[in-house]
Coordinates of N, CA and C in Angstrom, one line a residue:
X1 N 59.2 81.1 80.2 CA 59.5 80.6 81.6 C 58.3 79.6 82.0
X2 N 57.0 79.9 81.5 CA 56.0 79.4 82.0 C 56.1 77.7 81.8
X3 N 56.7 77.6 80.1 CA 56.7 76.1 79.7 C 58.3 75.6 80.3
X4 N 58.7 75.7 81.1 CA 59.5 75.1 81.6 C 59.0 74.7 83.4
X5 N 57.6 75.3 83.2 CA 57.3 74.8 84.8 C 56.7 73.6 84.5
X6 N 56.3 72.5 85.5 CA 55.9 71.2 85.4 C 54.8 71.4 86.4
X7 N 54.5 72.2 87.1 CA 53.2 72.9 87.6 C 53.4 73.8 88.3
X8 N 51.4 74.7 88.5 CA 51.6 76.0 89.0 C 50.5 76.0 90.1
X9 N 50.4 76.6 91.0 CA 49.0 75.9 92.0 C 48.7 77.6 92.0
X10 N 47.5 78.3 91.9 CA 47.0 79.3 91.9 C 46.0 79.3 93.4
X11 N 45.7 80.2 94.0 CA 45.2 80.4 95.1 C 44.5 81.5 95.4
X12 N 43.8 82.2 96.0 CA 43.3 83.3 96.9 C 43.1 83.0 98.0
X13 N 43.7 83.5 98.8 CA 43.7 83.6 100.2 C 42.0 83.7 100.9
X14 N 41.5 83.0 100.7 CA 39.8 82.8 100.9 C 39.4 81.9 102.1
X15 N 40.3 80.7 102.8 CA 40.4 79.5 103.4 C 41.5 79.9 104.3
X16 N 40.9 80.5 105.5 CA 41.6 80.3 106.6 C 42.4 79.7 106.8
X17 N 42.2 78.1 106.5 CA 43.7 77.4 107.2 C 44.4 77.5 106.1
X18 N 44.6 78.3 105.1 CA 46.0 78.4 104.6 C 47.0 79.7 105.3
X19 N 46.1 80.5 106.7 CA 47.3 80.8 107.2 C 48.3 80.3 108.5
X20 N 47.9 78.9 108.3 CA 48.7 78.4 109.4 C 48.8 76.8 108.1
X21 N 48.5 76.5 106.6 CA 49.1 75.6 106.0 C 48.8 75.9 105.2
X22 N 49.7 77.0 104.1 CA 49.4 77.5 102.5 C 50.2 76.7 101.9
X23 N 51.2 75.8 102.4 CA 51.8 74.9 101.5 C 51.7 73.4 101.3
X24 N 50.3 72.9 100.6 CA 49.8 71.7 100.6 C 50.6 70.6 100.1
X25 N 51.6 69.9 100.5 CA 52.1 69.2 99.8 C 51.7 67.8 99.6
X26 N 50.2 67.4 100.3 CA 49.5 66.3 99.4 C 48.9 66.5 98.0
X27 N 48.2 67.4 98.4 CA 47.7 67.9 97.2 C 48.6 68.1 95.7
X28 N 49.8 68.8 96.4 CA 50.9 69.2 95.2 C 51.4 67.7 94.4
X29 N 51.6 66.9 95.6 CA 51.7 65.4 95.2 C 50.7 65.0 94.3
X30 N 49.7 64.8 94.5 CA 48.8 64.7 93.7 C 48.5 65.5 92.4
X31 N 48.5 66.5 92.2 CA 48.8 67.2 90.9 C 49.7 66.4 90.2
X32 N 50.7 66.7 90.7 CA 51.7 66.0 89.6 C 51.5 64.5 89.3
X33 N 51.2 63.7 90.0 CA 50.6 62.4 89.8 C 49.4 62.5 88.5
X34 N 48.4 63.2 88.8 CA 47.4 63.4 88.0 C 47.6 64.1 86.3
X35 N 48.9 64.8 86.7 CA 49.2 65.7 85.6 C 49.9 64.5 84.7
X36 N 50.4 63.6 85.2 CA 51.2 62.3 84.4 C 50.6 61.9 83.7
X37 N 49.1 61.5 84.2 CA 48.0 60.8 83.3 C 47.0 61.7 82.5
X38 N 48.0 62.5 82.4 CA 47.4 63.6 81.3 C 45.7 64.8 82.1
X39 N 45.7 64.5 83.1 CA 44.9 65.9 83.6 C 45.7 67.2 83.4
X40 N 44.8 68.5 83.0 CA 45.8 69.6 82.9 C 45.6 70.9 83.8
X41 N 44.5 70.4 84.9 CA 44.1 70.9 86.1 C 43.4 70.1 87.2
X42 N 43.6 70.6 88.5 CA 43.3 70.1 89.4 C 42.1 70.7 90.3
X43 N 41.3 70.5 91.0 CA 40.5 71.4 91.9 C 40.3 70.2 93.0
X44 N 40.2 71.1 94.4 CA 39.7 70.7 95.3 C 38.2 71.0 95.8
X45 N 37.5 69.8 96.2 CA 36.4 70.5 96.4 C 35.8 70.3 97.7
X46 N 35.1 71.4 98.7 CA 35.1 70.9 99.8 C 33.7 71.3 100.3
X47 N 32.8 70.8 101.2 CA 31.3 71.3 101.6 C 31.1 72.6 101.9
X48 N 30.1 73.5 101.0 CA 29.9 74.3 101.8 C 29.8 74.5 103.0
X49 N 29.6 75.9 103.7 CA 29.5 76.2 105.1 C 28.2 75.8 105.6
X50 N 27.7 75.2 106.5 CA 26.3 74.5 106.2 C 25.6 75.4 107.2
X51 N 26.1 76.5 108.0 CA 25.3 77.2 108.9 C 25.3 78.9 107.6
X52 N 26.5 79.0 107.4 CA 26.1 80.3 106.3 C 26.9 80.1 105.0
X53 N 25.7 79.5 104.3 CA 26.6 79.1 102.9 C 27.2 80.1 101.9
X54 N 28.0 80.0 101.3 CA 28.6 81.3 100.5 C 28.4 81.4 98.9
X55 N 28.8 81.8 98.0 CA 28.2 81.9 96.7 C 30.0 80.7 96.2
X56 N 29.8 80.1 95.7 CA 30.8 79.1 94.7 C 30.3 78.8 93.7
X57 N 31.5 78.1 93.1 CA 31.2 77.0 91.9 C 30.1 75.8 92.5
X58 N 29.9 75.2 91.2 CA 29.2 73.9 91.3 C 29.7 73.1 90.8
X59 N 30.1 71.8 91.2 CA 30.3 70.4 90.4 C 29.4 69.8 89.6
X60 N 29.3 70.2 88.4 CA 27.8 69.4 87.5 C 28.9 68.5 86.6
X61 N 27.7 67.6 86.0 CA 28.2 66.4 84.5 C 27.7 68.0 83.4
X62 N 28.3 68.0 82.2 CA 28.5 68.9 81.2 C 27.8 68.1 80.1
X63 N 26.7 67.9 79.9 CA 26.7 66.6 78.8 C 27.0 67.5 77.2
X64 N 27.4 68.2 77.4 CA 27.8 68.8 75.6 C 29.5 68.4 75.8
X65 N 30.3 68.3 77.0 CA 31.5 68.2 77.3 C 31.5 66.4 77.4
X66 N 30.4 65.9 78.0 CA 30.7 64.1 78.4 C 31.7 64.3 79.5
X67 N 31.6 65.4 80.5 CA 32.4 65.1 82.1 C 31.9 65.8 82.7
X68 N 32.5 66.1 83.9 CA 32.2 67.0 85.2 C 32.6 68.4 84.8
X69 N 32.5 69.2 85.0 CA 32.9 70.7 85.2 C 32.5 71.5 86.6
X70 N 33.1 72.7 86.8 CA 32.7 73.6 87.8 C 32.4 74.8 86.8
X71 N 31.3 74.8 87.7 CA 30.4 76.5 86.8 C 30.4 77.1 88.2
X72 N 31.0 77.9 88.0 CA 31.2 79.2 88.5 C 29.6 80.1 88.7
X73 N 29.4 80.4 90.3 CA 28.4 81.0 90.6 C 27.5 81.8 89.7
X74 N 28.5 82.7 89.3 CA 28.1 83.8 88.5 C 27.3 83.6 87.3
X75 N 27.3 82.1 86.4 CA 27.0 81.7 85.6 C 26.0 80.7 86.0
X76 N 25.5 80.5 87.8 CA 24.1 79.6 87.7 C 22.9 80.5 88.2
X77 N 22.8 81.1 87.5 CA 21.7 81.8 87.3 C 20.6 82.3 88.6
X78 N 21.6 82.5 89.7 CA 21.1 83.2 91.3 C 20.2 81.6 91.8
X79 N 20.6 81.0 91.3 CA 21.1 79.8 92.2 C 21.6 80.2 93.8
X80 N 20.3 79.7 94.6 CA 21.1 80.4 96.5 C 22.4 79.7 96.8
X81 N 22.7 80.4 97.7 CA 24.2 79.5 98.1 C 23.9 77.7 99.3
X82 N 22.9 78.4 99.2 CA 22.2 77.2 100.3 C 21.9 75.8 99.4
X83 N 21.9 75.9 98.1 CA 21.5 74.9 97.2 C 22.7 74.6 96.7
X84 N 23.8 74.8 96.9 CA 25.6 75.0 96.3 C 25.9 73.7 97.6
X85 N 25.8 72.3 97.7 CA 26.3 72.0 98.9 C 28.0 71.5 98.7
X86 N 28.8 71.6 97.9 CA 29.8 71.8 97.6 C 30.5 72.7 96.6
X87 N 31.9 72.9 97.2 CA 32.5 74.3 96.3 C 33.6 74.0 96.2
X88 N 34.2 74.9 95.2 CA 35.5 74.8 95.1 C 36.6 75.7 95.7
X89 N 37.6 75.0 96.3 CA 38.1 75.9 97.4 C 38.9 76.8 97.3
X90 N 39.1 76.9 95.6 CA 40.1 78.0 94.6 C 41.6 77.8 95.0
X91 N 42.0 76.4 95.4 CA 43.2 76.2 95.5 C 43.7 75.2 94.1
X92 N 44.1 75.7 93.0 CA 44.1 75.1 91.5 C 45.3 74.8 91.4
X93 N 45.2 73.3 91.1 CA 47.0 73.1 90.1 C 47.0 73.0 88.7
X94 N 47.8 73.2 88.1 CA 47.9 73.3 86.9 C 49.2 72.3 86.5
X95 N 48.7 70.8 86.6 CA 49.9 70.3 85.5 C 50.3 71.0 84.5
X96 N 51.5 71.0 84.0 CA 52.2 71.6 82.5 C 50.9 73.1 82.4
X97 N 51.4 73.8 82.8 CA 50.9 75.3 83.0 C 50.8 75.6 81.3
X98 N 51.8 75.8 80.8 CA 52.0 76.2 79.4 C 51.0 75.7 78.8
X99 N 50.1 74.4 79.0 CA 49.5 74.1 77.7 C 48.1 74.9 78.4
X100 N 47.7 74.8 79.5 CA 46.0 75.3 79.7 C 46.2 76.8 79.7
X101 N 47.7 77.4 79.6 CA 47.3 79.0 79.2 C 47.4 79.0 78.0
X102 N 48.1 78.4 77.5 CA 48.0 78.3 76.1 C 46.5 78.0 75.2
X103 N 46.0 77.3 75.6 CA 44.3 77.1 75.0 C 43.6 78.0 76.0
X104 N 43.8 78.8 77.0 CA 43.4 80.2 77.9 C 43.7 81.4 76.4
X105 N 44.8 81.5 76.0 CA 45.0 82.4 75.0 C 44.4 82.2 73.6
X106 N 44.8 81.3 72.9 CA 44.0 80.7 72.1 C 42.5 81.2 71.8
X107 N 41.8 80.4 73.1 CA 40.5 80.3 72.8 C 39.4 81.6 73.8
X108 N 40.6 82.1 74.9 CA 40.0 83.1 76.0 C 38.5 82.6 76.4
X109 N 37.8 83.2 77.7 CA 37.4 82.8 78.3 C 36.2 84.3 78.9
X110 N 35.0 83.5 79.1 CA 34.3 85.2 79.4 C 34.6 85.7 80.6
X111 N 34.8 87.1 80.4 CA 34.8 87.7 81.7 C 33.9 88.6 82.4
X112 N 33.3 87.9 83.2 CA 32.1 89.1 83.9 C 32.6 89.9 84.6
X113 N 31.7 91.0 84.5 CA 31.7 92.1 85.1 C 30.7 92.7 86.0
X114 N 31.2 93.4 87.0 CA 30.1 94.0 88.0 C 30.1 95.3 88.2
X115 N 29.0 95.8 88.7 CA 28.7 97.3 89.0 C 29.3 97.2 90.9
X116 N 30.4 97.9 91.2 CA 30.0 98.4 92.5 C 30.2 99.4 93.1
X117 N 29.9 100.0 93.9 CA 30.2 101.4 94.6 C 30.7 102.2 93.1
X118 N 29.7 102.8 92.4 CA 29.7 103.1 91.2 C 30.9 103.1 90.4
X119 N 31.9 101.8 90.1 CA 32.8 101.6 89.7 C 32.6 100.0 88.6
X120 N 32.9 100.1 87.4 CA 33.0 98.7 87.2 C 34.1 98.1 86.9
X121 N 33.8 96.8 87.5 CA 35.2 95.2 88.3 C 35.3 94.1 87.2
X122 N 36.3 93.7 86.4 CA 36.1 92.7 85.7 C 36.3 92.1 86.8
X123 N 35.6 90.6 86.7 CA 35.9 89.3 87.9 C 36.2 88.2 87.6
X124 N 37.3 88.4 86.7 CA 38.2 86.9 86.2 C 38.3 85.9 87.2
X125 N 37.6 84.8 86.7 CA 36.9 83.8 87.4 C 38.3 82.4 87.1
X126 N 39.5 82.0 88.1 CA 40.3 81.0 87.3 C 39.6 79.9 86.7
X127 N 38.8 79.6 87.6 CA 37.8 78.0 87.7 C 37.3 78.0 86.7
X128 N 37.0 78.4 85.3 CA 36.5 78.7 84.6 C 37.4 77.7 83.7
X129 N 38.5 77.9 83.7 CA 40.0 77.8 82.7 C 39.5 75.5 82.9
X130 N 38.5 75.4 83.5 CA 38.4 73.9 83.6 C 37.7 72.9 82.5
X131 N 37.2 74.2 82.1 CA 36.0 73.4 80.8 C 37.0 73.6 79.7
X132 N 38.2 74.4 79.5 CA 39.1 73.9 78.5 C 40.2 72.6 78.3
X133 N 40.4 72.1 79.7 CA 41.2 71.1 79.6 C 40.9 70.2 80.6
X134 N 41.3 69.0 80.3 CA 40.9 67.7 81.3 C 41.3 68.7 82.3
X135 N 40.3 67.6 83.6 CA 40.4 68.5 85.0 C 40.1 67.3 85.9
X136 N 40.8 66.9 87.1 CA 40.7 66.2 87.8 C 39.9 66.9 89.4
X137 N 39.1 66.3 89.5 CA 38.1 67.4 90.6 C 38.6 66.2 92.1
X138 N 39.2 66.6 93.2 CA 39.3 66.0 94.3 C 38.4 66.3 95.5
X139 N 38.4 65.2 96.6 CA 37.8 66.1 98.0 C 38.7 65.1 99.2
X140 N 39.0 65.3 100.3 CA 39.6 64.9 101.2 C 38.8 63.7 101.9
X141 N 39.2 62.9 102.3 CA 38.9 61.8 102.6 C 37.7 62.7 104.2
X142 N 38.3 63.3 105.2 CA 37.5 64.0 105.7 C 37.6 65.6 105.5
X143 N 36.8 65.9 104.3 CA 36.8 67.3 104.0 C 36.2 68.5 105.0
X144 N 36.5 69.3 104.9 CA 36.1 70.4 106.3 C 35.4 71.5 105.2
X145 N 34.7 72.0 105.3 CA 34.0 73.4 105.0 C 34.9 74.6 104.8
X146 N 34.9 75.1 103.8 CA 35.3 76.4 103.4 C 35.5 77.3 104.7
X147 N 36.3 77.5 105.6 CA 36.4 78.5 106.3 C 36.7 80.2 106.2
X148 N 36.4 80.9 105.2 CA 36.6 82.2 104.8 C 36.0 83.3 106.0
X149 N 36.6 84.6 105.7 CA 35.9 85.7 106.0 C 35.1 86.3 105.1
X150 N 33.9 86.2 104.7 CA 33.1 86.8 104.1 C 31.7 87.7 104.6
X151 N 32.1 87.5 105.8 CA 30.8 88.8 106.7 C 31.4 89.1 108.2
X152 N 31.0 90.0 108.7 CA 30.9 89.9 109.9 C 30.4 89.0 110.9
X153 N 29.9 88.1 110.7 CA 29.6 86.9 111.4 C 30.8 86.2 111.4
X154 N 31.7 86.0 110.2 CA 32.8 85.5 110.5 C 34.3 85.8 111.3
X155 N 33.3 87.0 111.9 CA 35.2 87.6 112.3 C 35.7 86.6 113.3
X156 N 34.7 86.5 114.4 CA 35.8 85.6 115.2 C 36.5 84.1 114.6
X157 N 36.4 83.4 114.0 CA 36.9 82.3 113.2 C 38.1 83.1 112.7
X158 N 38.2 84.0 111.9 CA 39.1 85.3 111.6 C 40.2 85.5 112.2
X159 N 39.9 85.6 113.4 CA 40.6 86.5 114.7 C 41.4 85.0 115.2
X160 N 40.4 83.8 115.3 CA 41.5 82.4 115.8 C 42.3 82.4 115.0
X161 N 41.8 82.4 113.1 CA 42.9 81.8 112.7 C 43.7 83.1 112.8
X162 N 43.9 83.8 112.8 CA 45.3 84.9 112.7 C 45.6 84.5 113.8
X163 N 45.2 84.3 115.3 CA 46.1 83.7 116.5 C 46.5 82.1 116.3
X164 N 46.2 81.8 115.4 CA 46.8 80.1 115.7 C 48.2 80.6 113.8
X165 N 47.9 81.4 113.5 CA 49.0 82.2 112.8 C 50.1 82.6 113.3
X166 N 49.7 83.6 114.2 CA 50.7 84.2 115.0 C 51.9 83.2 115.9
X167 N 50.8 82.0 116.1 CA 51.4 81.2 117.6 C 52.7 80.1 116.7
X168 N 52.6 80.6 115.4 CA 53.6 79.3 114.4 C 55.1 79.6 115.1
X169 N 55.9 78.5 115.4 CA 57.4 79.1 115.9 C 58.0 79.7 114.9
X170 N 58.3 80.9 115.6 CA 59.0 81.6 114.2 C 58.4 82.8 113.4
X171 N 57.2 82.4 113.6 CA 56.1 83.4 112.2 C 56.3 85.5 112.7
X172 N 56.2 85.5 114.3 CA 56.0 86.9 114.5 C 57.8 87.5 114.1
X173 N 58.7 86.5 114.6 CA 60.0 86.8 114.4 C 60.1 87.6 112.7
X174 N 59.8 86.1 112.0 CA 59.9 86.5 110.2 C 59.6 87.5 109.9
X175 N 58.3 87.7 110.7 CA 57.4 89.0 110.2 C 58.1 90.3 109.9
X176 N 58.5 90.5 111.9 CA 59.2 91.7 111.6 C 60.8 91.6 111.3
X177 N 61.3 90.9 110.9 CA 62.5 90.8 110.0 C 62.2 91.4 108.7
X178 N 60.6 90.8 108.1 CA 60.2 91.2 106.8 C 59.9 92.7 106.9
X179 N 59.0 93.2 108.1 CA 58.9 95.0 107.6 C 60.0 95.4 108.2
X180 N 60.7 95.0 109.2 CA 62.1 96.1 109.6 C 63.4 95.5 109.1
X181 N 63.7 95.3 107.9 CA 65.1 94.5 107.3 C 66.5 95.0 108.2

């Protein structure tokens, strides 16, 4: 099923405004544009939070690769987040899916692990899957900051976006159609 898709956009719900626009269809446009000329992933990349920066990828040149890559936090060595001035905003397309899971299987990919609340987390990192195949890295002509909930400092930003959620025509209706069928 996979090789019959012509792209796949992978996400985590991390960026607030994808609960009032989860379905980018500039972006999607662009994937597929980029996937023509042979890219086999996409990333967006957007400024850290510049009042409380968060732990991300980095956009470096690879010189054993000869391009850009994203290295994943985990892998720059407690690198602060305050020295991260752009990230990736984990919204991934994947021209022709089949082939970058395909060299995902192939060749696999490390996976770190953490200690927490005395339990251990593998933390399958997608952004990772970019140092296997061309990767086209974008940013928005006026890019906005990662807006996530990642502390308590963020709840109110939190709280708007779920009201500017709620306020969509339609959205509280769907809702409860969806839990009371």
């Amino acid at each position: 099923l996979l090789g019959q898709a012509e792209s796949l956009a992978t996400y985590n719900i991390e960026d607030l405004g994808y609960l009032t626009r989860a379905l980018d269809l500039e972006a999607l446009g662009l994937a597929l544009a980029l996937g023509g000329q042979g890219f086999r992933m996409v990333m967006e990349i957007v400024p850290n939070q510049p009042d409380r920066p968060v732990k991300g990828a980095l956009c470096a040149h690879d010189p054993v690769l000869g391009r850009d890559v994203m290295v994943e936090s985990l892998r720059l060595r407690g690198l602060p987040p305050e020295k991260i001035g752009h990230i990736n905003k984990n919204f991934n397309h994947y021209p022709r899916p089949a082939e970058v899971f395909g060299r995902l299987a192939a060749e696999g990919l490390f996976l770190p692990a953490a200690v927490k609340e005395e339990g251990l987390f593998f933390q399958p990192v997608r952004g990772d899957m970019n140092v296997l195949v061309p990767t086209a890295f974008f940013t928005r002509e006026k890019p906005e900051p990662l807006s996530a909930w990642k502390s308590p400092a963020d709840t109110p930003a939190a709280l708007a976006a779920l009201d500017r959620q709620d306020a969509q025509p339609g959205f509280v209706g769907f809702m409860k159609a969806l839990w009371n069928p």
